[in-house]
mmCIF file of C-alpha atoms in Angstrom:
data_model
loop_
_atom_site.group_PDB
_atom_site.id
_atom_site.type_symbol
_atom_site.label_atom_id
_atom_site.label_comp_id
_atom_site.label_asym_id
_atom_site.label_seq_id
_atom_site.Cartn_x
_atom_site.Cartn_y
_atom_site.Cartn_z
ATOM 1 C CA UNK A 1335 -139.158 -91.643 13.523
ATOM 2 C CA UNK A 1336 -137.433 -88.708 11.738
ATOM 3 C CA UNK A 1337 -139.978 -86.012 9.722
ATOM 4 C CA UNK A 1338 -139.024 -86.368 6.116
ATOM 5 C CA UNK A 1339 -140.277 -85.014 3.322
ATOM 6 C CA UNK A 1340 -143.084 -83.153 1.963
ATOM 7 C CA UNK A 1341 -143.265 -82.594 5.963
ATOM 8 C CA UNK A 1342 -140.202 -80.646 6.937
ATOM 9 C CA UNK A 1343 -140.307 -78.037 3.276
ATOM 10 C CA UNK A 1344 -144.327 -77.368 4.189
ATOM 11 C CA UNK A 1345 -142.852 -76.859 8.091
ATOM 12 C CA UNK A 1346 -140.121 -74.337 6.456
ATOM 13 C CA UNK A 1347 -142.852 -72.317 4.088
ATOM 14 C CA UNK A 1348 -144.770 -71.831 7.167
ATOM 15 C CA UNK A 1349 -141.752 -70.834 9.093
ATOM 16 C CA UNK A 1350 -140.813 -67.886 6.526
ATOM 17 C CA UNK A 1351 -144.474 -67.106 6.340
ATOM 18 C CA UNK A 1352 -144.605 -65.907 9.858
ATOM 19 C CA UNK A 1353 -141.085 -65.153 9.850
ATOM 20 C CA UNK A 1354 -140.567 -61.441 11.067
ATOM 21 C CA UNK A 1355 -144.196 -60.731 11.676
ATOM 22 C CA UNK A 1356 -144.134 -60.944 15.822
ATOM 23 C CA UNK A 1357 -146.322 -63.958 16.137
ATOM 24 C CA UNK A 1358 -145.299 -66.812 18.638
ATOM 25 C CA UNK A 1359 -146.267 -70.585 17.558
ATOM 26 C CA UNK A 1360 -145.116 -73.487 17.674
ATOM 27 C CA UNK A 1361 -144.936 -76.831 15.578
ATOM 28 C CA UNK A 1362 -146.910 -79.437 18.130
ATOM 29 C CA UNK A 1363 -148.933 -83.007 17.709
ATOM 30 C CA UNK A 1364 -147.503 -85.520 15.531
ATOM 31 C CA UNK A 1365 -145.013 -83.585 13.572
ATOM 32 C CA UNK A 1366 -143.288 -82.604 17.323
ATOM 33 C CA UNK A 1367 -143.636 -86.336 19.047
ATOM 34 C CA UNK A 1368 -142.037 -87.411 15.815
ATOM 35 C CA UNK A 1369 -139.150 -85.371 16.399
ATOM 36 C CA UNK A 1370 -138.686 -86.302 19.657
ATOM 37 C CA UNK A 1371 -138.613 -89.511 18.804
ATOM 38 C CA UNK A 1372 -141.983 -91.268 18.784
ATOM 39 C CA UNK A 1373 -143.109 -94.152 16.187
ATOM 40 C CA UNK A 1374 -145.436 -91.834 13.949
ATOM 41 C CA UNK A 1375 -145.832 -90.752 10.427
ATOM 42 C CA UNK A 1376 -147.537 -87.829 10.566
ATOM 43 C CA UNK A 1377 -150.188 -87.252 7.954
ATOM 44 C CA UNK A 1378 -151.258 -83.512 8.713
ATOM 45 C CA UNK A 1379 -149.385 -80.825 10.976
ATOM 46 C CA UNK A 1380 -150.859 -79.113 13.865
ATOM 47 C CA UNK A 1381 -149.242 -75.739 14.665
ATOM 48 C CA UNK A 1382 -149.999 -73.703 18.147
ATOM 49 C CA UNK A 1383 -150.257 -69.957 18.624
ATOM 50 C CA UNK A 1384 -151.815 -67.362 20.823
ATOM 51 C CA UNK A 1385 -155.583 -66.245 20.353
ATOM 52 C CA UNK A 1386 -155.198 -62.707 19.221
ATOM 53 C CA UNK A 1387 -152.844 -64.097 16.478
ATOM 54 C CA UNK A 1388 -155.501 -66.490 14.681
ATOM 55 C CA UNK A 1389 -156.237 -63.870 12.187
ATOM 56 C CA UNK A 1390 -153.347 -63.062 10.844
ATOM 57 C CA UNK A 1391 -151.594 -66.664 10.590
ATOM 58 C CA UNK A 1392 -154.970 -67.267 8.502
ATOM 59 C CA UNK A 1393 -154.305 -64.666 6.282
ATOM 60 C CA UNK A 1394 -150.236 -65.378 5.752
ATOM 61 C CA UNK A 1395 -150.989 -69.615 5.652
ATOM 62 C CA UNK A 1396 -153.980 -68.332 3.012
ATOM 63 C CA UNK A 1397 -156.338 -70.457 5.425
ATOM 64 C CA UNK A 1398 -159.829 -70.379 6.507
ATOM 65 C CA UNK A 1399 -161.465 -67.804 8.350
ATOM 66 C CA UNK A 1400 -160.670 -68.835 12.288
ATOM 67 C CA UNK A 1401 -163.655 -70.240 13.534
ATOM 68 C CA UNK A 1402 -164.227 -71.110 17.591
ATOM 69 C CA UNK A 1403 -163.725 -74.812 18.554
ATOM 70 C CA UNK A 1404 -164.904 -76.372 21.701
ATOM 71 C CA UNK A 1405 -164.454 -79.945 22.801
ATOM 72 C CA UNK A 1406 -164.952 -81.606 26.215
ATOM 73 C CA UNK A 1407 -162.310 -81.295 27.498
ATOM 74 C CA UNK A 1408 -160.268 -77.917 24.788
ATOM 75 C CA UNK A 1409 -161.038 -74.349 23.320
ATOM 76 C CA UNK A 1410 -159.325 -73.111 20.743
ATOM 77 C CA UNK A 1411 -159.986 -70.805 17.860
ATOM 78 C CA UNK A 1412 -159.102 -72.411 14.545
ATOM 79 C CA UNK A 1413 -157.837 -72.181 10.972
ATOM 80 C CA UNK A 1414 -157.395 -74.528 8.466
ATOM 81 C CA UNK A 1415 -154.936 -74.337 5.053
ATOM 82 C CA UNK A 1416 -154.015 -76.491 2.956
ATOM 83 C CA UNK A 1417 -149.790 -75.816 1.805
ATOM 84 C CA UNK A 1418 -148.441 -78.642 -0.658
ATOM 85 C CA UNK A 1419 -151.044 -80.971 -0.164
ATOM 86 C CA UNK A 1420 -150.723 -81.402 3.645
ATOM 87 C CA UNK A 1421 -153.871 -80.060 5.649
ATOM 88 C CA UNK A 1422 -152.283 -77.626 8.161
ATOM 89 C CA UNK A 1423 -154.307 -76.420 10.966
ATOM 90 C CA UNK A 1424 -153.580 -73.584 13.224
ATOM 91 C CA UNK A 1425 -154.808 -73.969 16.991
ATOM 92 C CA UNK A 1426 -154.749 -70.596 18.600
ATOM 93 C CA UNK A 1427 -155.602 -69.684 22.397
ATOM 94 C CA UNK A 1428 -155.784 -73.726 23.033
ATOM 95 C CA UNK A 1429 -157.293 -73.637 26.848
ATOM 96 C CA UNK A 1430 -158.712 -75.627 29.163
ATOM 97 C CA UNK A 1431 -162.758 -75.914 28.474
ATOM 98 C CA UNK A 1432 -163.628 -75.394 32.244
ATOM 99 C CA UNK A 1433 -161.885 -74.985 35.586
ATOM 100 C CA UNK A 1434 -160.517 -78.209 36.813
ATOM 101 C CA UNK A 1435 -159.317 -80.180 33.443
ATOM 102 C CA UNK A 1436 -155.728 -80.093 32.511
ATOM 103 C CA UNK A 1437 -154.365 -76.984 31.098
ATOM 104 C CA UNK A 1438 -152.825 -77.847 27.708
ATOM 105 C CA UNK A 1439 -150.502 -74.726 27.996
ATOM 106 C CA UNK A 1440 -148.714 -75.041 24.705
ATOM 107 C CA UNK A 1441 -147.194 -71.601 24.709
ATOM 108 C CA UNK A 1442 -145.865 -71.917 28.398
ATOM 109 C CA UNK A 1443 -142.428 -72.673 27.880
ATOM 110 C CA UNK A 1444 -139.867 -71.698 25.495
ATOM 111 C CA UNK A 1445 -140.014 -73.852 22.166
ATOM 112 C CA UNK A 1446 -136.766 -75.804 21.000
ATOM 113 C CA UNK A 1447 -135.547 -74.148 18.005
ATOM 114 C CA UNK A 1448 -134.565 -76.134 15.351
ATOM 115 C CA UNK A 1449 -132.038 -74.461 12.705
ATOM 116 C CA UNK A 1450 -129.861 -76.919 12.142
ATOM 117 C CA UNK A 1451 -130.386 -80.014 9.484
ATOM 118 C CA UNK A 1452 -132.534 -82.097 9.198
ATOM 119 C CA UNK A 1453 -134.824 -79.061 10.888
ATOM 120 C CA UNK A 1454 -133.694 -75.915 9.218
ATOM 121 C CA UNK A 1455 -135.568 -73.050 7.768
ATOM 122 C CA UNK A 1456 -133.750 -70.110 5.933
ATOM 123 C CA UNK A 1457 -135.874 -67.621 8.047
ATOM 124 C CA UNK A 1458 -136.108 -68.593 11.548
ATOM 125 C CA UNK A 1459 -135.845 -71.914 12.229
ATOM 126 C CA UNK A 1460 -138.185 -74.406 13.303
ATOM 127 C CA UNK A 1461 -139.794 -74.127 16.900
ATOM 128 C CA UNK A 1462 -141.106 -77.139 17.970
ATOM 129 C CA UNK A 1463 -142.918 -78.170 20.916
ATOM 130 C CA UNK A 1464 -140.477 -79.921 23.613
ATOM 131 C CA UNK A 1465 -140.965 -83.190 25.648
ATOM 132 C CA UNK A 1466 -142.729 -81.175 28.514
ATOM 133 C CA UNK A 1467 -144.977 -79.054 26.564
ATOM 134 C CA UNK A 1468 -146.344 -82.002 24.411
ATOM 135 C CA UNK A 1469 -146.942 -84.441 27.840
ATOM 136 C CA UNK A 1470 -149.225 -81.304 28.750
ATOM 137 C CA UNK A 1471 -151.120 -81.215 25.230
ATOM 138 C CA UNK A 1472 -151.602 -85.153 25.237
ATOM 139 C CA UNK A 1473 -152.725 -85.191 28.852
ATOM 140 C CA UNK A 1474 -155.315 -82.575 28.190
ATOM 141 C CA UNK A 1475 -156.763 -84.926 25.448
ATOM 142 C CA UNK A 1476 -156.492 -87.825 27.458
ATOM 143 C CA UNK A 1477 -153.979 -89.607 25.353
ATOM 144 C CA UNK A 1478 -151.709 -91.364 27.996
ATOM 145 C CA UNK A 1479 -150.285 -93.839 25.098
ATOM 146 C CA UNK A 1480 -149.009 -90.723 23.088
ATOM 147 C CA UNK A 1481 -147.469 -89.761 26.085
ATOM 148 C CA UNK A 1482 -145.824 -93.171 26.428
ATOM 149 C CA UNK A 1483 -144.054 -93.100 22.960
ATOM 150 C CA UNK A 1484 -142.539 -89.742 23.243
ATOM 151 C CA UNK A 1485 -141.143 -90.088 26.677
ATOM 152 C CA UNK A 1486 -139.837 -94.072 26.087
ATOM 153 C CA UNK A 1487 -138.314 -92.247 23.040
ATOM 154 C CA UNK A 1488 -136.704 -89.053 24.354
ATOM 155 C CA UNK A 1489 -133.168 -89.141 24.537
ATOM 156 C CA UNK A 1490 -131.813 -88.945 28.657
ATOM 157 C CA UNK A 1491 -127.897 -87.410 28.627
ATOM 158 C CA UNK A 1492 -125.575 -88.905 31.582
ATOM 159 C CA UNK A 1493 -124.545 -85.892 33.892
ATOM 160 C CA UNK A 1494 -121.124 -84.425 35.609
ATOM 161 C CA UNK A 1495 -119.186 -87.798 34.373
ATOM 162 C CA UNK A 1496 -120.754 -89.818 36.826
ATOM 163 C CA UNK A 1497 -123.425 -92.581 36.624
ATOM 164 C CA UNK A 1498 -127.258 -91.622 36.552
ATOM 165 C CA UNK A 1499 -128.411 -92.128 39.806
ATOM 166 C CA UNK A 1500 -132.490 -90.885 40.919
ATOM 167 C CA UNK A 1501 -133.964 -90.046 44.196
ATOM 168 C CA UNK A 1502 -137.162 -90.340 44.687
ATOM 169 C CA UNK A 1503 -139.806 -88.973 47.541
ATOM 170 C CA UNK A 1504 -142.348 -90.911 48.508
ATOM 171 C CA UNK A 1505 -145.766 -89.089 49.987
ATOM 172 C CA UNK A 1506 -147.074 -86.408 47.701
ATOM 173 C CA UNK A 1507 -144.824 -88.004 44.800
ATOM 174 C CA UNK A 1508 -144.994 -91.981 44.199
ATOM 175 C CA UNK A 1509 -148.438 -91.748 46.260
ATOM 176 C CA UNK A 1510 -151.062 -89.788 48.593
ATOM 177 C CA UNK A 1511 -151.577 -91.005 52.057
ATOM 178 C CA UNK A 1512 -155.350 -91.488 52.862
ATOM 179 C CA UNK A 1513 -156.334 -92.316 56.263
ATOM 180 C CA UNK A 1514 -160.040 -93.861 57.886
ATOM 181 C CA UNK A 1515 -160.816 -91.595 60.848
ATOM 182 C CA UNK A 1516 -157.337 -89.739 60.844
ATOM 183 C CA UNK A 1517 -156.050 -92.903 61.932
ATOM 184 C CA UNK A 1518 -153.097 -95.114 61.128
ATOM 185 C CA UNK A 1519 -153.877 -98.804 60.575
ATOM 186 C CA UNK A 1520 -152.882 -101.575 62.875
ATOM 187 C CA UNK A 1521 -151.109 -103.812 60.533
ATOM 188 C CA UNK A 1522 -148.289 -102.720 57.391
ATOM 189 C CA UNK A 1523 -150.679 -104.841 54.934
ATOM 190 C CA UNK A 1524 -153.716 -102.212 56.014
ATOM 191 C CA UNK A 1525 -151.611 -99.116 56.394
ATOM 192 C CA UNK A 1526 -150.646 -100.079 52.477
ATOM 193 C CA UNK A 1527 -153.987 -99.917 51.569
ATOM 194 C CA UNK A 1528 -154.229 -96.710 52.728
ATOM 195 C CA UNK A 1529 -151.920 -95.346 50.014
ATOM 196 C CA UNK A 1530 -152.777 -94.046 46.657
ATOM 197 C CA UNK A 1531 -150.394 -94.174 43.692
ATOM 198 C CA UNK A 1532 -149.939 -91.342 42.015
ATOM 199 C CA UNK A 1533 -151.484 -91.435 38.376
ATOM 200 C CA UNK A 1534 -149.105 -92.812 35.709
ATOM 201 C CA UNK A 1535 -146.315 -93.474 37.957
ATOM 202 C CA UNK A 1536 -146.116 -97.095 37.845
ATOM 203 C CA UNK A 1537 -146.220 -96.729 33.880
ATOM 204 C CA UNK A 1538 -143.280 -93.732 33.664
ATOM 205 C CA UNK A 1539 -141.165 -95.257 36.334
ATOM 206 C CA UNK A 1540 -141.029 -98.427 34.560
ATOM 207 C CA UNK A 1541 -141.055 -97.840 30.415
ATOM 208 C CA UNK A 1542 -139.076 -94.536 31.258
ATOM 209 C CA UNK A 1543 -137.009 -93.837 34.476
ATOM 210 C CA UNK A 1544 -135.878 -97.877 35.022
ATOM 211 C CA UNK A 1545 -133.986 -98.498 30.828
ATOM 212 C CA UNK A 1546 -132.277 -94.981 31.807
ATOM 213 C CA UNK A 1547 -131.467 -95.701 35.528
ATOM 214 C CA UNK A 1548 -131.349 -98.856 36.127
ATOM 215 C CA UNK A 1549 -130.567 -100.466 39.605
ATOM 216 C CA UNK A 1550 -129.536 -96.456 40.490
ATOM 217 C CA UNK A 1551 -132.945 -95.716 41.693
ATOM 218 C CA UNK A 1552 -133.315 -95.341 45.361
ATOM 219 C CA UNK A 1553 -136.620 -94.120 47.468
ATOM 220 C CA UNK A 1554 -135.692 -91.681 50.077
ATOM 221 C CA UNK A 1555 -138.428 -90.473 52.559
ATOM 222 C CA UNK A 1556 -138.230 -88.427 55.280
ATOM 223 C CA UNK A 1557 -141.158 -90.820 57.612
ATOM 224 C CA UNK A 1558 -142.442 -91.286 61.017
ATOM 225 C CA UNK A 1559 -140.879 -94.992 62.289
ATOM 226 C CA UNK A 1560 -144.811 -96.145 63.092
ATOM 227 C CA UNK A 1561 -145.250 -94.815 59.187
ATOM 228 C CA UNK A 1562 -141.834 -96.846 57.749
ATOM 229 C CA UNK A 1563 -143.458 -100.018 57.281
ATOM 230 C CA UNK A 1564 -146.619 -98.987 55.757
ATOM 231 C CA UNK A 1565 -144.724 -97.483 53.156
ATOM 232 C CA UNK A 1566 -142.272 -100.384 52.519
ATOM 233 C CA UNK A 1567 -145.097 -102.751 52.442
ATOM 234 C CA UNK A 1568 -146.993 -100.286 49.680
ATOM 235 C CA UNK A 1569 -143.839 -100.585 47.505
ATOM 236 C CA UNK A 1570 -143.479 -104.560 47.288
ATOM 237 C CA UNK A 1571 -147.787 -104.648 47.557
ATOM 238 C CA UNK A 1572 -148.122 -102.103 44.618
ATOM 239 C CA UNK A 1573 -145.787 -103.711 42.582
ATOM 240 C CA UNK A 1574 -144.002 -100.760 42.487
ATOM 241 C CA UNK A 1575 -140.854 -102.515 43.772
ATOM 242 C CA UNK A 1576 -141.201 -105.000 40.878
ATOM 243 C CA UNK A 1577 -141.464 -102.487 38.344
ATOM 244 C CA UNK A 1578 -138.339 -100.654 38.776
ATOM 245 C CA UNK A 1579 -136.724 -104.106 40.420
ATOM 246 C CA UNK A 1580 -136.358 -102.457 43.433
ATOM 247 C CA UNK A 1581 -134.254 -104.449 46.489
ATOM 248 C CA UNK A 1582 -135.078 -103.124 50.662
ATOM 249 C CA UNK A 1583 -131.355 -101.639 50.485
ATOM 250 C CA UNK A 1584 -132.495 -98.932 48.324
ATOM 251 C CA UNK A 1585 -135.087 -97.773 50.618
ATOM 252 C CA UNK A 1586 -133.882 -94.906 52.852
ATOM 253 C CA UNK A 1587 -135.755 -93.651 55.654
ATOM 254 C CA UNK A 1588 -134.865 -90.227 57.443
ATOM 255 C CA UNK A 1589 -135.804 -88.482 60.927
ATOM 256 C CA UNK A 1590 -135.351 -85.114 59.193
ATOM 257 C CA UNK A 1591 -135.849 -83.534 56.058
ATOM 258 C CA UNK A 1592 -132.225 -81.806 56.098
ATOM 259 C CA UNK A 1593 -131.131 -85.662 56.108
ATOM 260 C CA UNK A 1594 -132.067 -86.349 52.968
ATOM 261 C CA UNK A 1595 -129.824 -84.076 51.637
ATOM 262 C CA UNK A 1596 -126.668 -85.790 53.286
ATOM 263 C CA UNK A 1597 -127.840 -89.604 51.540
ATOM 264 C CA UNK A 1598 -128.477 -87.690 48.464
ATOM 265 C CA UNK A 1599 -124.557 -86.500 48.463
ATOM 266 C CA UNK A 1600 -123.504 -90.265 49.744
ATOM 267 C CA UNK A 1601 -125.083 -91.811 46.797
ATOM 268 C CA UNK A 1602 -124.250 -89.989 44.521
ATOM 269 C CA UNK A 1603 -127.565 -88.630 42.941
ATOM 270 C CA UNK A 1604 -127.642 -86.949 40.026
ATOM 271 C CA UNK A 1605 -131.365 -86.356 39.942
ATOM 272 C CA UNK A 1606 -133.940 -86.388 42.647
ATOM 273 C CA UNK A 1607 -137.671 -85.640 42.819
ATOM 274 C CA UNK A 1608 -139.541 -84.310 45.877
ATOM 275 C CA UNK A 1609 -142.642 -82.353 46.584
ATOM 276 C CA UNK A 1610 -140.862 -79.883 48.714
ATOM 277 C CA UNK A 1611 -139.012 -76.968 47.756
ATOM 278 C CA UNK A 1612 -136.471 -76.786 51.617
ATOM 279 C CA UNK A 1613 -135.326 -80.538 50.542
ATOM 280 C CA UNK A 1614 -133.856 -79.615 47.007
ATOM 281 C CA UNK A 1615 -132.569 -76.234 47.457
ATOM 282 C CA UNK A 1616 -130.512 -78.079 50.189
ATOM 283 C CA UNK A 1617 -128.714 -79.949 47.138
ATOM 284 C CA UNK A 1618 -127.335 -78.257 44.738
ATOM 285 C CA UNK A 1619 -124.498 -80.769 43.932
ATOM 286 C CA UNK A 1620 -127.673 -82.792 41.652
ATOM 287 C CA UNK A 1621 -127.677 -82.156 37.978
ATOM 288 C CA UNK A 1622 -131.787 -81.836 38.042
ATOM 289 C CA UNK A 1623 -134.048 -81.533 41.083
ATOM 290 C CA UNK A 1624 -137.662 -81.746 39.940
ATOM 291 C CA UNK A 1625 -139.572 -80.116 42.323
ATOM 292 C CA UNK A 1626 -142.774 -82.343 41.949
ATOM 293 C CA UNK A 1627 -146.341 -80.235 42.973
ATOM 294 C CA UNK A 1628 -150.074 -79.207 42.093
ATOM 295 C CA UNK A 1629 -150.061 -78.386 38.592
ATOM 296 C CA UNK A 1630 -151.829 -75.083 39.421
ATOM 297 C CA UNK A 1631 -148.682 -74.037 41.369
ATOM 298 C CA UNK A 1632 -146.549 -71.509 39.373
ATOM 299 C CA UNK A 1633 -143.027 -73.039 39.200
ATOM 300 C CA UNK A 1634 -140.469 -71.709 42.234
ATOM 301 C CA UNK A 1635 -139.441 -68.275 41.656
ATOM 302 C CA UNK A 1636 -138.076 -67.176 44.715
ATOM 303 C CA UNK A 1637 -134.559 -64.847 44.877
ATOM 304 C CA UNK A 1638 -131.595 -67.587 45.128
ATOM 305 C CA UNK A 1639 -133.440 -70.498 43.614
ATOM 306 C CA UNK A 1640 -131.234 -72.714 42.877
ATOM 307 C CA UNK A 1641 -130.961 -72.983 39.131
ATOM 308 C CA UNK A 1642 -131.101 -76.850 38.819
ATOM 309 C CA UNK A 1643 -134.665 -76.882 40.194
ATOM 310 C CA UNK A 1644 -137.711 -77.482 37.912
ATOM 311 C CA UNK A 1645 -141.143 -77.634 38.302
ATOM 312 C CA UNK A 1646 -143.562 -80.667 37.492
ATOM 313 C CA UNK A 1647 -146.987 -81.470 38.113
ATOM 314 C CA UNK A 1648 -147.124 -84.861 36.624
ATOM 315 C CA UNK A 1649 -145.237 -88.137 36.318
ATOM 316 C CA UNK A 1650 -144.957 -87.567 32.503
ATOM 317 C CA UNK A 1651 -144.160 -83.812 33.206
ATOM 318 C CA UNK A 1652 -141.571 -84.752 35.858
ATOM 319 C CA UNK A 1653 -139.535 -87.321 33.176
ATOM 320 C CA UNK A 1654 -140.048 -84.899 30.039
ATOM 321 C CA UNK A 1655 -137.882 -82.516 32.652
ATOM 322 C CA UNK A 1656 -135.248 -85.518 33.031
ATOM 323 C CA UNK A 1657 -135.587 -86.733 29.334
ATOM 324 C CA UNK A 1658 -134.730 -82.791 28.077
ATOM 325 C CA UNK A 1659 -131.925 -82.280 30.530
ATOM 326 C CA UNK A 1660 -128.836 -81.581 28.791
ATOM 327 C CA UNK A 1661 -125.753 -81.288 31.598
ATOM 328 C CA UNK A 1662 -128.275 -78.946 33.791
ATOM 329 C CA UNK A 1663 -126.069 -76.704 36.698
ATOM 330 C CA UNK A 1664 -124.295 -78.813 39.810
ATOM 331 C CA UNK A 1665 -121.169 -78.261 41.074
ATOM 332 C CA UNK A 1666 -118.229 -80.777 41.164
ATOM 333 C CA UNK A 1667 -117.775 -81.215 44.766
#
């Protein structure tokens, strides 16, 4: 639901407090799913900013002195202040508390500045948090309903005038392949078994991807014919099929990977997600390609990337990229 006020005048004092005095944050937790969209009333606000900044914010929000925070799973350095009545705390240098555990990241990508109404500030504007960056924060504190609300709520924008059609890999994206002995089973029912959904994909596909896409989602997968029908029995088995009311003529097997490329043009996709780089650079025609991979890889960066491809390492990551995609790049052929 919209921020109203006292939120949104305590967000714009804080704004011209650190206006002008070189310090990146960024307005994150409730405040920032609300925006986007998510069923909350926020009762506090959580800002984010780097480590070697927590001094200073505490000084110009007259807070606390920042104090070290460790939880399971988070470490942070912290300051608390309290502006118009609202507690305000400052979470600065948020980080992972070992190797392993999700990184929360919440400086990683550029913030969505607000300086238009209802989110306007005199000095600077508001930067809050976007869809991406907030699936990150929740994920690191394990709060997979949270992520739910904002993505169900972010708004999805139809792309080069024609119908919102997805593409969607199968191995190392809807699931991981796990074979006994190296071996294939003998029967589609055991070969099924054998695959592992990806976590929060039935969830996403369904409360997200499906109201936005409807019956335009197709599973293209570049597969072995010994390896076809363990894949298409996975789908209707899973009740992954059921989820996103998926019929057999949407499934699309290739021999090659350069194949994919040619159904993606015949149906008319406007976004596709795959785990490998050579399949979306081949399609620059999409309006996103979501290049889906280990969340410890850095995102592509290689000289002639195409600009339409982004980087995910999640299901919630991977439809925050699709729910903030405005028009992306694509050419009209």
């Amino acid at each position: 639901m919209p921020l109203a006020d006292p939120m949104l005048a305590i967000l714009e004092d804080i704004a011209r407090r650190l206006s002008g005095q070189n310090i990146s944050w960024r307005v994150g937790g409730s405040a920032a799913a609300a925006y986007h969209g998510a069923d909350l009333l926020p009762d506090d606000l959580d800002i984010f900013a780097g480590e070697a900044d927590a001094g200073r914010i505490a000084e110009l929000l007259g807070g606390r002195p920042p104090e070290r925070f460790r939880s399971p799973q988070l470490v942070s350095i912290r300051t608390v202040a309290r502006i118009g009545g609202i507690t305000v705390d400052a979470i600065c240098g948020l980080s992972a508390s070992r190797p392993g555990l999700p990184d929360p990241a919440p400086l990683g990508e550029p913030p969505e500045i607000l300086p238009h109404q209802p989110f306007r500030s005199s000095a600077s504007g508001l930067p809050m948090m976007g869809v991406s960056a907030l699936s990150r924060l929740y994920r690191a504190l394990g709060r997979e309903d949270r992520i739910a609300q904002i993505l169900a709520a972010a708004p999805i924008s139809e792309a080069l005038g024609r119908p919102p059609c997805l593409g969607v890999d199968v191995g190392g994206v809807l699931c991981r392949l796990h074979l006994k002995e190296g071996r294939l089973p003998a029967t589609p029912e055991g070969g099924a078994a054998a695959l592992v959904a990806m976590p929060d994909v039935h969830v996403v596909m369904h409360t997200v991807l499906k109201p936005f896409f409807g019956d335009r989602i197709h599973i293209i997968s570049k597969a072995e014919p010994a390896v076809r029908p363990l894949i298409a029995a996975w789908l209707w088995q899973s009740g992954l099929a059921e989820a996103i009311g998926l019929v057999p003529e949407r499934v699309h097997f290739t021999e090659t990977l350069a194949e994919k490329a040619v159904i993606a043009r015949q149906l008319g996709l406007t976004h596709m997600i795959d785990d490998r780089f050579e399949v979306l650079a081949r399609m620059p025609f999409l309006q996103l390609a979501v290049l889906f991979a280990d969340p410890g890889l850095p995102p592509p960066t290689a000289p002639g990337i195409a600009v339409n491809i982004r980087h995910a390492g999640s299901w919630p990551e991977a439809a925050g990229l699709v729910a903030m995609d405005d028009g992306g790049a694509g050419d009209a052929t």
